[in-house]
Coordinates of C-alpha atoms and ligand atoms in Angstrom, one line a residue:
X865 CA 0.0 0.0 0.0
X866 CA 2.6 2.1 1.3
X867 CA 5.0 1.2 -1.5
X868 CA 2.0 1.9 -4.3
X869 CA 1.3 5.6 -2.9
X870 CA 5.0 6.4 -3.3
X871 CA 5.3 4.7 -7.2
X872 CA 2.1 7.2 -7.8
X873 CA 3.7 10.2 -6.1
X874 CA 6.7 9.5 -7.9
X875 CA 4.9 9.0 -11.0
X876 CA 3.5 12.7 -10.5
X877 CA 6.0 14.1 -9.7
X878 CA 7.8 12.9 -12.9
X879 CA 4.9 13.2 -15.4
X880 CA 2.3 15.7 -14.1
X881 CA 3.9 18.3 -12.2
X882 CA 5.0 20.7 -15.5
X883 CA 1.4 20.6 -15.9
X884 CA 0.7 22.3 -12.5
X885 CA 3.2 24.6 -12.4
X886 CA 1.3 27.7 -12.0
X887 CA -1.1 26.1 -9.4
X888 CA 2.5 24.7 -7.3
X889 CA 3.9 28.7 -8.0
X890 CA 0.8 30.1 -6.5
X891 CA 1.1 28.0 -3.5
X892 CA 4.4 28.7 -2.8
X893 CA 4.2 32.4 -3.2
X894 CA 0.8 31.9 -0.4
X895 CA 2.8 30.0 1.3
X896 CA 5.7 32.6 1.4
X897 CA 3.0 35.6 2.0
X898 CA 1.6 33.6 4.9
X899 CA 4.5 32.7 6.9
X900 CA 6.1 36.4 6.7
X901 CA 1.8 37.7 7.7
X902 CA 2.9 36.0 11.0
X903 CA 6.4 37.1 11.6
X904 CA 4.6 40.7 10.5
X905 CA 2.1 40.7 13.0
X906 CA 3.5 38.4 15.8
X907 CA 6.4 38.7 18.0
X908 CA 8.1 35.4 17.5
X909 CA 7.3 33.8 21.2
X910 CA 4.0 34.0 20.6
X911 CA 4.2 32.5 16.8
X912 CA 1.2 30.8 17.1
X913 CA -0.7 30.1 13.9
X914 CA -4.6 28.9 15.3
X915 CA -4.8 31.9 17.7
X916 CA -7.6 31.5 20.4
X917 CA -9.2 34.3 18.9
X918 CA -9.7 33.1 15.7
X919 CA -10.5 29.8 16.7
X920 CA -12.7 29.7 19.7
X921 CA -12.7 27.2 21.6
X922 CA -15.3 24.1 21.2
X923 CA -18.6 24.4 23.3
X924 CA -18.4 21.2 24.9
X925 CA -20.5 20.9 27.8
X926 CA -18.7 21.1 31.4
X927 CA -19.8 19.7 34.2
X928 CA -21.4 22.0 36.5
X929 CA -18.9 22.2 39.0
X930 CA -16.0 22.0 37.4
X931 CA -13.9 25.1 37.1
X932 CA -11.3 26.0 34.8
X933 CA -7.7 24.8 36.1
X934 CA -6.1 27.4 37.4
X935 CA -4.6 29.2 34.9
X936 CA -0.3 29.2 34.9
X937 CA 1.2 32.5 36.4
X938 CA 4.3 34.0 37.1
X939 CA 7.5 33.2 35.0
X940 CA 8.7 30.2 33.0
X941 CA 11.2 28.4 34.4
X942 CA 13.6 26.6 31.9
X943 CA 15.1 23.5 33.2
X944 CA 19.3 24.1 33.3
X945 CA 21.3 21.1 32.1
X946 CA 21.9 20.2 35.7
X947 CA 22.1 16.9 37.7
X948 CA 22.6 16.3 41.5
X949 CA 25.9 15.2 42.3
X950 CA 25.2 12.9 45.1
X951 CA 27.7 10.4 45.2
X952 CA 29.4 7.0 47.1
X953 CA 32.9 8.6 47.5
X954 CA 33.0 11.9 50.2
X955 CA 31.6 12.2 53.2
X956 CA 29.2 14.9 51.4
X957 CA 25.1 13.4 52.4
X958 CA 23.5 15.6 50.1
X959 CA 25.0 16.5 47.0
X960 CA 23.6 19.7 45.4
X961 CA 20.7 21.5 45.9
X962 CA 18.7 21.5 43.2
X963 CA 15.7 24.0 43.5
X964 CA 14.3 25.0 40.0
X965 CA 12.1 22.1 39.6
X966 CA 9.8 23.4 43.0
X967 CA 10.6 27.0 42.0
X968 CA 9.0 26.3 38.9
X969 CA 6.0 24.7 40.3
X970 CA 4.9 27.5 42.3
X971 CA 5.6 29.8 40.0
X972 CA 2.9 27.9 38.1
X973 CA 0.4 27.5 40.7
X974 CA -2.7 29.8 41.7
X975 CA -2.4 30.8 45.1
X976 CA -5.3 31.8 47.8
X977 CA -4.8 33.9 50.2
X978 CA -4.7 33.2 53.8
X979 CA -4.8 29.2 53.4
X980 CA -2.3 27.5 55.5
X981 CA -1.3 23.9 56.1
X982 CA -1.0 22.0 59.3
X983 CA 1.7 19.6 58.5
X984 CA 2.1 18.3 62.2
X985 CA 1.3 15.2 62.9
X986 CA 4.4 13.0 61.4
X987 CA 5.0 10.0 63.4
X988 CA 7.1 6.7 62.6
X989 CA 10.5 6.3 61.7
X990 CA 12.5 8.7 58.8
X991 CA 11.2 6.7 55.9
X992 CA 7.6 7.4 57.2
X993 CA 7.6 10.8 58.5
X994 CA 9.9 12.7 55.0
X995 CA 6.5 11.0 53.3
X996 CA 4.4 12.5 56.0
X997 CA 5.8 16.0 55.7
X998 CA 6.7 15.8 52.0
X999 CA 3.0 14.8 51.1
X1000 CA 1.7 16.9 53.2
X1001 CA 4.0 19.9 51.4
X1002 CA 3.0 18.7 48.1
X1003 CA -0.7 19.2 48.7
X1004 CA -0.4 22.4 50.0
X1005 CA 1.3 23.6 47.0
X1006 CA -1.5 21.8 45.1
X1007 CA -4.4 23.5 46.9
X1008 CA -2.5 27.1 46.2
X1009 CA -1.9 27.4 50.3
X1010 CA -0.2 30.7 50.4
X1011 CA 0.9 28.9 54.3
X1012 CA 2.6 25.9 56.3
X1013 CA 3.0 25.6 59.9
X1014 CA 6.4 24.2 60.6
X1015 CA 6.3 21.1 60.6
X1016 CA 6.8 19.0 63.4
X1017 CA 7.4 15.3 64.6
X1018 CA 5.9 12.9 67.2
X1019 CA 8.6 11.5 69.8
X1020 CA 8.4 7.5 70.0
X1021 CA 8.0 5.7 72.8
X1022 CA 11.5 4.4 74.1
X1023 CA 9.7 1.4 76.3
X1024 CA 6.7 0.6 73.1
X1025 CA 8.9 1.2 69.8
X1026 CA 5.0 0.8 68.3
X1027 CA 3.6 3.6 70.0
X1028 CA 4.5 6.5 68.1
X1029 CA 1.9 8.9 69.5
X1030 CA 1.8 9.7 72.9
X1031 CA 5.3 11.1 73.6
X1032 CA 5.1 14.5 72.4
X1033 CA 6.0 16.5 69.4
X1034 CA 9.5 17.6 68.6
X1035 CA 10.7 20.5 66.2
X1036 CA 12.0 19.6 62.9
X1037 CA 15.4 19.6 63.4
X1038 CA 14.8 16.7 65.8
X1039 CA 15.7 14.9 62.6
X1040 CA 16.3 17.1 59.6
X1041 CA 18.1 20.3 58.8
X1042 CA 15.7 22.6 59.5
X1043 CA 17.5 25.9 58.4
X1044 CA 18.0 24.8 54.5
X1045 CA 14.1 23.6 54.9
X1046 CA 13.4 27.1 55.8
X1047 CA 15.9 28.5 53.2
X1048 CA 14.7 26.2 50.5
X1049 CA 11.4 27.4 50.9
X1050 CA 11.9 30.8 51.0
X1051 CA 14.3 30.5 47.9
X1052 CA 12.3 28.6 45.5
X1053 CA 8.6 28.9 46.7
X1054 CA 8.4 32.2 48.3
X1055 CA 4.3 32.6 47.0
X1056 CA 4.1 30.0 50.5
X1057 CA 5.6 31.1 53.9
X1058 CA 6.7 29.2 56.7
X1059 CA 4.7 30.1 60.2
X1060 CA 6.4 28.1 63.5
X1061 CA 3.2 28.1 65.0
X1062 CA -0.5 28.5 64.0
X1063 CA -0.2 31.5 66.5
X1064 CA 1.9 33.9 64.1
X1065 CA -1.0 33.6 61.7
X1066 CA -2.1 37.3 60.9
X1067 CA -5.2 37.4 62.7
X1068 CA -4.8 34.3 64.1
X1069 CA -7.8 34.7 67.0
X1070 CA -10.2 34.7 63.9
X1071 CA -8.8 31.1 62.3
X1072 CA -11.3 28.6 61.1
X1073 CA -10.3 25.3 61.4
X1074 CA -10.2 22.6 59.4
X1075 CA -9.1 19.2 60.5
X1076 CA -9.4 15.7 59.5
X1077 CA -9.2 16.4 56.0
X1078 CA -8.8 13.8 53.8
X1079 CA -7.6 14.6 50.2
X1080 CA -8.9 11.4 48.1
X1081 CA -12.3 12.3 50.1
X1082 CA -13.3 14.5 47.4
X1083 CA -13.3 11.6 44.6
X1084 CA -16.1 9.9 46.1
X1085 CA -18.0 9.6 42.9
X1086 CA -15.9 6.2 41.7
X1087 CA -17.8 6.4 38.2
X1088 CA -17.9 2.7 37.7
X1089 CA -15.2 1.6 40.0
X1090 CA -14.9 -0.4 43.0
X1091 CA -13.9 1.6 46.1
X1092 CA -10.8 1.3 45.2
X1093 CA -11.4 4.2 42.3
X1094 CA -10.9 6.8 44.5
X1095 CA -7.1 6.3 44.0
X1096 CA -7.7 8.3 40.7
X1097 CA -7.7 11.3 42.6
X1098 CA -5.1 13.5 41.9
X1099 CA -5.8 14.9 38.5
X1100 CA -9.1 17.4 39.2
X1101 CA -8.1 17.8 43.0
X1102 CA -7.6 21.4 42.7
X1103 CA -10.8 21.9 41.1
X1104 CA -12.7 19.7 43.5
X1105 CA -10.9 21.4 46.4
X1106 CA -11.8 24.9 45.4
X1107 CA -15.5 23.8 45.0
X1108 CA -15.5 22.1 48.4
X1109 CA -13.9 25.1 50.1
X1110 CA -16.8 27.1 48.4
X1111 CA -19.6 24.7 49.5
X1112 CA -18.0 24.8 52.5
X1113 CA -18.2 28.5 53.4
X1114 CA -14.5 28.8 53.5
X1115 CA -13.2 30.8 51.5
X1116 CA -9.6 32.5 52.6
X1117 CA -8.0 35.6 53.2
X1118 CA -5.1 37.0 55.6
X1119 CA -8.3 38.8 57.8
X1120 CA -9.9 35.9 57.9
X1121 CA -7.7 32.8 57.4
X1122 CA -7.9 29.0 57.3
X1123 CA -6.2 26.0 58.3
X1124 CA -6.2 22.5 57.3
X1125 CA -4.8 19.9 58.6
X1126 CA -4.8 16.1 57.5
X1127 CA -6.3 13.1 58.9
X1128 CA -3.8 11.1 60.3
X1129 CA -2.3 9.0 58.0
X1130 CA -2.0 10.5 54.5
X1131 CA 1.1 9.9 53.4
X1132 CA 2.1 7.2 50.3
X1133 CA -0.5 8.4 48.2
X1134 CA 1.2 10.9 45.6
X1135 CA 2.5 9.4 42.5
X1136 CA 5.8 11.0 42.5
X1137 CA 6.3 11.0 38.6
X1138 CA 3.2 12.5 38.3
X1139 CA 5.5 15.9 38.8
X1140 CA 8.2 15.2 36.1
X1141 CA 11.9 13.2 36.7
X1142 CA 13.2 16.3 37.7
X1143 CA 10.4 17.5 40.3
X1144 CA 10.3 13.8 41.7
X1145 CA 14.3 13.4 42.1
X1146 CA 14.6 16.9 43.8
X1147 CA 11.7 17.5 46.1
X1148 CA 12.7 15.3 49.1
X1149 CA 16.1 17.2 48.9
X1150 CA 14.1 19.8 51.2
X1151 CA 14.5 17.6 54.0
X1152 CA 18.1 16.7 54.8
X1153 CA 19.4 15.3 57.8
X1154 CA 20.3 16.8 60.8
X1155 CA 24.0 18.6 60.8
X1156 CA 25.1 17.4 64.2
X1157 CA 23.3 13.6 63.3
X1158 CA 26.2 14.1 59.6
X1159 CA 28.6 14.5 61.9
X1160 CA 28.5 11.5 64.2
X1161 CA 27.6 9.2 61.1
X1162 CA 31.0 10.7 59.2
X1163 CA 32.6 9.8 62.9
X1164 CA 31.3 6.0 61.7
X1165 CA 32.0 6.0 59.2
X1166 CA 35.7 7.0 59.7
X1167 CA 35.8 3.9 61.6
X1168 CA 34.2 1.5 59.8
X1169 CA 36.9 2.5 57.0
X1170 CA 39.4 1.4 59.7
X1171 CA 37.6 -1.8 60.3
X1172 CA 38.1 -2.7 56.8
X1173 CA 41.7 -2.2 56.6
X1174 CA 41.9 1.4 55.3
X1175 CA 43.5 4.7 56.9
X1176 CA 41.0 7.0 56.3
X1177 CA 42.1 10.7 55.0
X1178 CA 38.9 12.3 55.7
X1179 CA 38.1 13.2 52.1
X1180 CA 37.3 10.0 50.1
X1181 CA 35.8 6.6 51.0
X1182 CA 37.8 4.2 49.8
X1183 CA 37.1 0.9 51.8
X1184 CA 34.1 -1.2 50.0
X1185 CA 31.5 -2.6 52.8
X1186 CA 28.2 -3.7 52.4
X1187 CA 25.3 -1.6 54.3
X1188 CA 22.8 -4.0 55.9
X1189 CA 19.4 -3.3 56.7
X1190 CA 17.9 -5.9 58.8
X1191 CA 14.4 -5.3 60.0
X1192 CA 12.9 -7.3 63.0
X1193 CA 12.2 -5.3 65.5
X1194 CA 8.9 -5.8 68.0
X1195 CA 7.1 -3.7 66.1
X1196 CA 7.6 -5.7 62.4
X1197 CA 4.7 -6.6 61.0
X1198 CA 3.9 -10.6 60.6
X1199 CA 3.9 -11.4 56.9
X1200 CA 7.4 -9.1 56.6
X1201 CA 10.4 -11.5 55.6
X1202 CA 11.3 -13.1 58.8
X1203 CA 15.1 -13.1 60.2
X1204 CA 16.0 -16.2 57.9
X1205 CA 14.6 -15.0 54.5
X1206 CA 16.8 -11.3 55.1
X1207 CA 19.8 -12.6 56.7
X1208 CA 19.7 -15.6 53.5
X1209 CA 19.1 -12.6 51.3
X1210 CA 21.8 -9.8 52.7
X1211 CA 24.1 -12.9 53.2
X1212 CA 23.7 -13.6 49.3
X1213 CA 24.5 -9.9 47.9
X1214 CA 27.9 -10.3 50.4
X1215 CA 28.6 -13.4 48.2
X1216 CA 27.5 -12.6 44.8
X1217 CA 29.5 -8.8 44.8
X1218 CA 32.6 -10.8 46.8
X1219 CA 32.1 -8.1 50.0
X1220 CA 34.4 -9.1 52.9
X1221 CA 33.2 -6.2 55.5
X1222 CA 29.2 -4.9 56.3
X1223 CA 28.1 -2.4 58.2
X1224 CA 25.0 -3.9 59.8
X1225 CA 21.8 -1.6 61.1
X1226 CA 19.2 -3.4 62.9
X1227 CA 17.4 -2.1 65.8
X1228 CA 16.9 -5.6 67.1
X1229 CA 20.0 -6.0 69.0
X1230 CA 19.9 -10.4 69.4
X1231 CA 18.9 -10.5 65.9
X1232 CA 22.0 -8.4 65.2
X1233 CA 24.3 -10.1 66.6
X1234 CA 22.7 -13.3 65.2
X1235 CA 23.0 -12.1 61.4
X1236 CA 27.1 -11.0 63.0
X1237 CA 27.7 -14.8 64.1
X1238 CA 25.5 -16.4 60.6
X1239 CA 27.5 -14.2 58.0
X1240 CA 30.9 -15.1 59.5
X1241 CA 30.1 -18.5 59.8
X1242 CA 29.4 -18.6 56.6
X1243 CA 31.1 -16.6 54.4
X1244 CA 33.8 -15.3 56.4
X1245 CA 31.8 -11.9 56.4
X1246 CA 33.0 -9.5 59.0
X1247 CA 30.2 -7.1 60.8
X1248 CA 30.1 -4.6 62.4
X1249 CA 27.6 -1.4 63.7
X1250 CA 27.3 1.9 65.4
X1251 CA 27.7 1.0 68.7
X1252 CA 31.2 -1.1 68.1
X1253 CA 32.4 1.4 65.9
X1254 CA 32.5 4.4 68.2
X1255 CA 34.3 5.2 71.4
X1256 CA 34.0 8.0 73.9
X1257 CA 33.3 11.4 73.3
X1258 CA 31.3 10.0 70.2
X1259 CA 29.8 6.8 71.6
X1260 CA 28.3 9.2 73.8
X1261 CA 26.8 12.0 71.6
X1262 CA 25.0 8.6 69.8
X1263 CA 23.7 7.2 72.8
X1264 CA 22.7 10.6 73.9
X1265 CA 20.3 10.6 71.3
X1266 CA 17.0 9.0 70.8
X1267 CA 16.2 5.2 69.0
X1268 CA 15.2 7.2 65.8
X1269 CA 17.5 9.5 65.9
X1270 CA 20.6 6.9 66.2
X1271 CA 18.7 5.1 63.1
X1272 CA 19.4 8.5 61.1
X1273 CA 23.7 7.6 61.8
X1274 CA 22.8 4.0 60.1
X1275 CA 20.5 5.5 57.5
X1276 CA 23.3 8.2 56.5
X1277 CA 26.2 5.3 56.6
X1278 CA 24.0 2.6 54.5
X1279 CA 23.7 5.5 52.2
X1280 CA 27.0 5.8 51.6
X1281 CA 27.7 2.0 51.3
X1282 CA 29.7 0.7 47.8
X1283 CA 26.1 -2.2 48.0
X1284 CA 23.1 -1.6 50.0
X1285 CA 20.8 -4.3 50.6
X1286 CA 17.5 -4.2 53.2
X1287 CA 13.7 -5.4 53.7
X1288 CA 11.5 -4.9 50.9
X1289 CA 8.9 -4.1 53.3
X1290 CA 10.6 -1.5 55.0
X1291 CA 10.3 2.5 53.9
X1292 CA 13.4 2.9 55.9
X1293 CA 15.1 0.7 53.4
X1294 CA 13.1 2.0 50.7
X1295 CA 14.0 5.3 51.5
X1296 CA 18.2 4.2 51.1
X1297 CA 17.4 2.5 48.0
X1298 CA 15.5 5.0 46.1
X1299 CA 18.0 7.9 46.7
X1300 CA 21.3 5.7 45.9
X1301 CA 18.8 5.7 42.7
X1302 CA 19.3 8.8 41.8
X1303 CA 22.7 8.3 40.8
X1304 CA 21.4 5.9 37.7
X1305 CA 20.4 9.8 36.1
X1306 CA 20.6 12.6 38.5
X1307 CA 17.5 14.5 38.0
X1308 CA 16.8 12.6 35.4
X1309 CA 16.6 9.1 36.8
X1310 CA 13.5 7.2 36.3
X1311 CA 11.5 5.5 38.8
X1312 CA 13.1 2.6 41.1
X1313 CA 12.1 -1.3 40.0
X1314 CA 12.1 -3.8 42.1
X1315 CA 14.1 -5.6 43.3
X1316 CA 17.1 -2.9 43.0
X1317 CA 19.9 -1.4 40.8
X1318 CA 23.2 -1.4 40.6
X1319 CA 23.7 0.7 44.1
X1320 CA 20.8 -2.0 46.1
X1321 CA 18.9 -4.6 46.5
X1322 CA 16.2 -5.1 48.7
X1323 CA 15.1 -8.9 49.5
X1324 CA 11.7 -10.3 50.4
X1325 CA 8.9 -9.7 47.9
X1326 CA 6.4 -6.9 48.6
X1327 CA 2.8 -8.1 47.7
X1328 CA 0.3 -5.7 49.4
X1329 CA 0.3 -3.7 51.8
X1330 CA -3.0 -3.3 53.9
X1331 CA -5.6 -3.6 51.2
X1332 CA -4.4 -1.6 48.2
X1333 CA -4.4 1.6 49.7
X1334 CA -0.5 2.7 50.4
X1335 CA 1.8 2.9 47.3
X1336 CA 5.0 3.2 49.0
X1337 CA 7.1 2.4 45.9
X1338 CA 5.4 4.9 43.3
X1339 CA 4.9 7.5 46.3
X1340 CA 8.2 8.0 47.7
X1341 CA 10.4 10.9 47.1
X1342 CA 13.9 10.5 47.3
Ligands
NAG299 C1 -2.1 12.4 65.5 O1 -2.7 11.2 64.9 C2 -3.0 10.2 65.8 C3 -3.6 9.0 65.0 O2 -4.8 9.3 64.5 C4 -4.1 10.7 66.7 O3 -4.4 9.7 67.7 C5 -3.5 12.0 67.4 O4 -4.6 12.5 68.2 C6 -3.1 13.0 66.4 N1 -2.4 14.1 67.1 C7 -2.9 15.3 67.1 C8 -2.1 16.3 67.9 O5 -3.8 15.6 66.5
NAG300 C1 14.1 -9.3 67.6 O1 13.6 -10.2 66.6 C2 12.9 -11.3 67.0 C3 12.5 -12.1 65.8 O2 13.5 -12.3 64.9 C4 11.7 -11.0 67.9 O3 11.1 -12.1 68.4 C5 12.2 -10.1 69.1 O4 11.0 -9.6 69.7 C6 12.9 -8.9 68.5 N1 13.5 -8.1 69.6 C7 13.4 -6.8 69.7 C8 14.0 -6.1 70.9 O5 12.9 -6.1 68.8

């Protein structure tokens, strides 16, 4: 068919087309007239040949409450040819800050006026509670809230590792870096201020609250779908937030302003891609680890060079080891891979990418010392942790700090392992695995796939989670 339109094309062209040469003339001289009509009357940004104007749009019917997306304002970004730089050789956690990506979010988003976000009530461990505050964030830019409240985190119980709620809160720099939060935010998305408390609201005696809020809420109409449809949420939730706000009497302004706050837990429910490579690798970057938590895990691992035969000159890693995740604390759930499937699975990795040393986190100190004794036996596999790594002045400033925060010294030294490997089940794992990702394509990268990469692998399969409603793998910012 293909072949036959091109023999009678070619036959025209080679026959007919003296015939038509004043017809072909005539169209090229249009053509000419047309093309220079729009360079006339048009700057060239704009160079646009179906204006709206002259071609209005179709009347298709809308539904009733539907308004029009918010409408882009403020400037264009355009993307620089930049990557992060996060790496497996310095002592360096972070890499480079990479803030056009959220800079050029807000700039496109439609912001209201005295709508503020209560993102306080993060509770878990680090893999749990960036997702808490991160989501939380991400709506907030979504619904136009021209407001956060610091966010804050819920102290676990020392005694009850699985009550995470009734110790109190902390401020953010109980885990994370809170001045290039606050620095990042003003940078990049200043259209959204940062208040410490809900009590530095202008006007803050005349607040009306709004708690409990549950985002996939407003997509109760499934159309067709089981209950499960209300996953599909995310693509008309501004418009069906602004309506509800309306039906809800709420409208927003700095005299008379609004809070929202989330019911607890929304968190794992934003597909990060949904944002763009570049907007997915680079948002979690707000949150960065503590300074003084950096220090005592480059303290670590210092050491742990040391245990693995090599001087250390403060600048590079050069000693391989293998970071170990091994999660089977009180509070793991029943159908997570159990001690023997992990400790099989870590062991494995050891063996197949010939690792002689492995830095081992586990918050389960028996089980710990269990995997120490197995790998050994073995493989010859020599392990060690935090706790035998450190002396003194150092042991102390780790053992001064709280079970979480200690995990954030093992979540910064696994980072920086040559091969991680941890629980599939795990968002603490996760968490490792899908920032060591990053360095597959820097901004770039595309999304994680089980069961790892070249920089992890994570063992045990993950088959569901509590009924299909937390996507932790497609939800997780690095
Ligand atoms: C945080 O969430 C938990 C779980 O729903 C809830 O029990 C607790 O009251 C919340 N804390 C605050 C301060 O709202
Ligand atoms: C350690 O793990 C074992 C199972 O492997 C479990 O029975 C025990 O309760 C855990 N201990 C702690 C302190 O989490």
């Amino acid at each position: 068919m293909v072949q036959k339109q091109n023999e009678m094309l070619n036959g025209f062209w080679r026959i007919k087309w003296w015939r038509y040469r004043y017809a072909i003339l005539a169209g090229i001289l249009l053509n000419i007239f047309l093309i220079n009509h729009f360079f006339l009357d048009q700057s060239i940004s704009d160079l646009n040949p179906f204006p709206a104007t002259q071609y209005p749009p179709p009347t298709v019917p809308r539904p009733k409450d539907a308004d029009a997306p918010p409408a882009p304002s403020g400037v264009i970004v355009t993307p620089p040819k930049s990557s992060a730089t996060y790496n497996l050789n310095d002592y360096n956690f972070n890499g480079q800050y990479v803030g056009w990506p959220l800079e050029r979010l807000c700039g496109e988003t439609k912001w209201q006026e005295g709508l503020v976000f209560v993102c306080d009530n993060n509770s878990g461990g680090i893999g749990n509670i960036r997702n808490f505050i991160l989501t939380c964030i991400r709506y907030a830019i979504e619904a136009g809230a021209t407001g956060i409240t610091m966010p804050q985190i819920q102290r676990r119980s020392e005694t009850d590792l699985a009550n995470i709620f009734t110790t109190g809160f902390k401020p953010l720099n109980y885990f994370f870096d809170e001045e290039h939060f606050r620095s990042s935010i003003e940078t990049y998305c200043p259209q959204m201020k940062i208040f410490n408390t809900k009590t530095d609201i202008p006007n803050a005696g005349k607040i009306q609250e709004i708690t409990e809020f549950y985002p996939k809420d407003l997509n109760v109409d499934t159309d067709g779908c089981d209950g499960r449809g209300v996953n599909r949420h995310l693509d008309q939730f501004r418009q069906k937030f602004d309506q509800w706000i309306r039906d809800n009497k709420r409208p927003s302004s700095w005299e008379e302003p609004t809070t929202l706050r989330f019911r607890w837990a929304t968190f794992f429910e934003w597909p990060i891609i949904r944002d763009g490579p570049e907007f997915a690798a680079t948002f979690g970057d707000l949150l960065r680890i503590n300074k003084d938590i950096e220090k005592i895990a480059v303290k670590t691992i210092l050491e742990l060079q040391k245990f693995a035969g090599v001087q250390p000159d403060g600048t590079l890693i050069t000693a391989p080891y293998l970071g170990v995740h091994l999660r089977t604390e009180s509070d793991a759930l029943n159908f997570w891979p159990d001690f023997d499937t992990q400790s099989d699975g870590y062991i494995r990795e050891a063996d197949t990418r010939n690792m002689k040393h492995a830095y081992l986190a586990s918050g389960n100190a028996t089980d710990g010392h269990r995997f120490g004794a197995k790998a050994f036996d073995k493989l010859g596999l020599k392990v060690t942790q935090k706790m035998d790594l450190l002396k003194g002045e150092d042991l102390k400033a780790l053992t001064d700090l709280s079970w979480d925060q200690q995990a954030l010294v093992d979540y910064l030294v696994l980072s920086k392992s040559t091969h991680f490997t941890g629980c599939s089940f795990s968002s603490f794992a996760m968490n490792i695995g899908i920032k060591r990702h990053l360095m597959t394509g820097g901004i770039n990268s595309r999304p994680w796939r089980s069961p790892g990469d070249v920089f992890s692998t994570l063992v045990g399969r993950f088959d569901s989670w509590y009924g299909d409603w937390m996507f932790m793998y497609e939800c997780m910012w690095p």
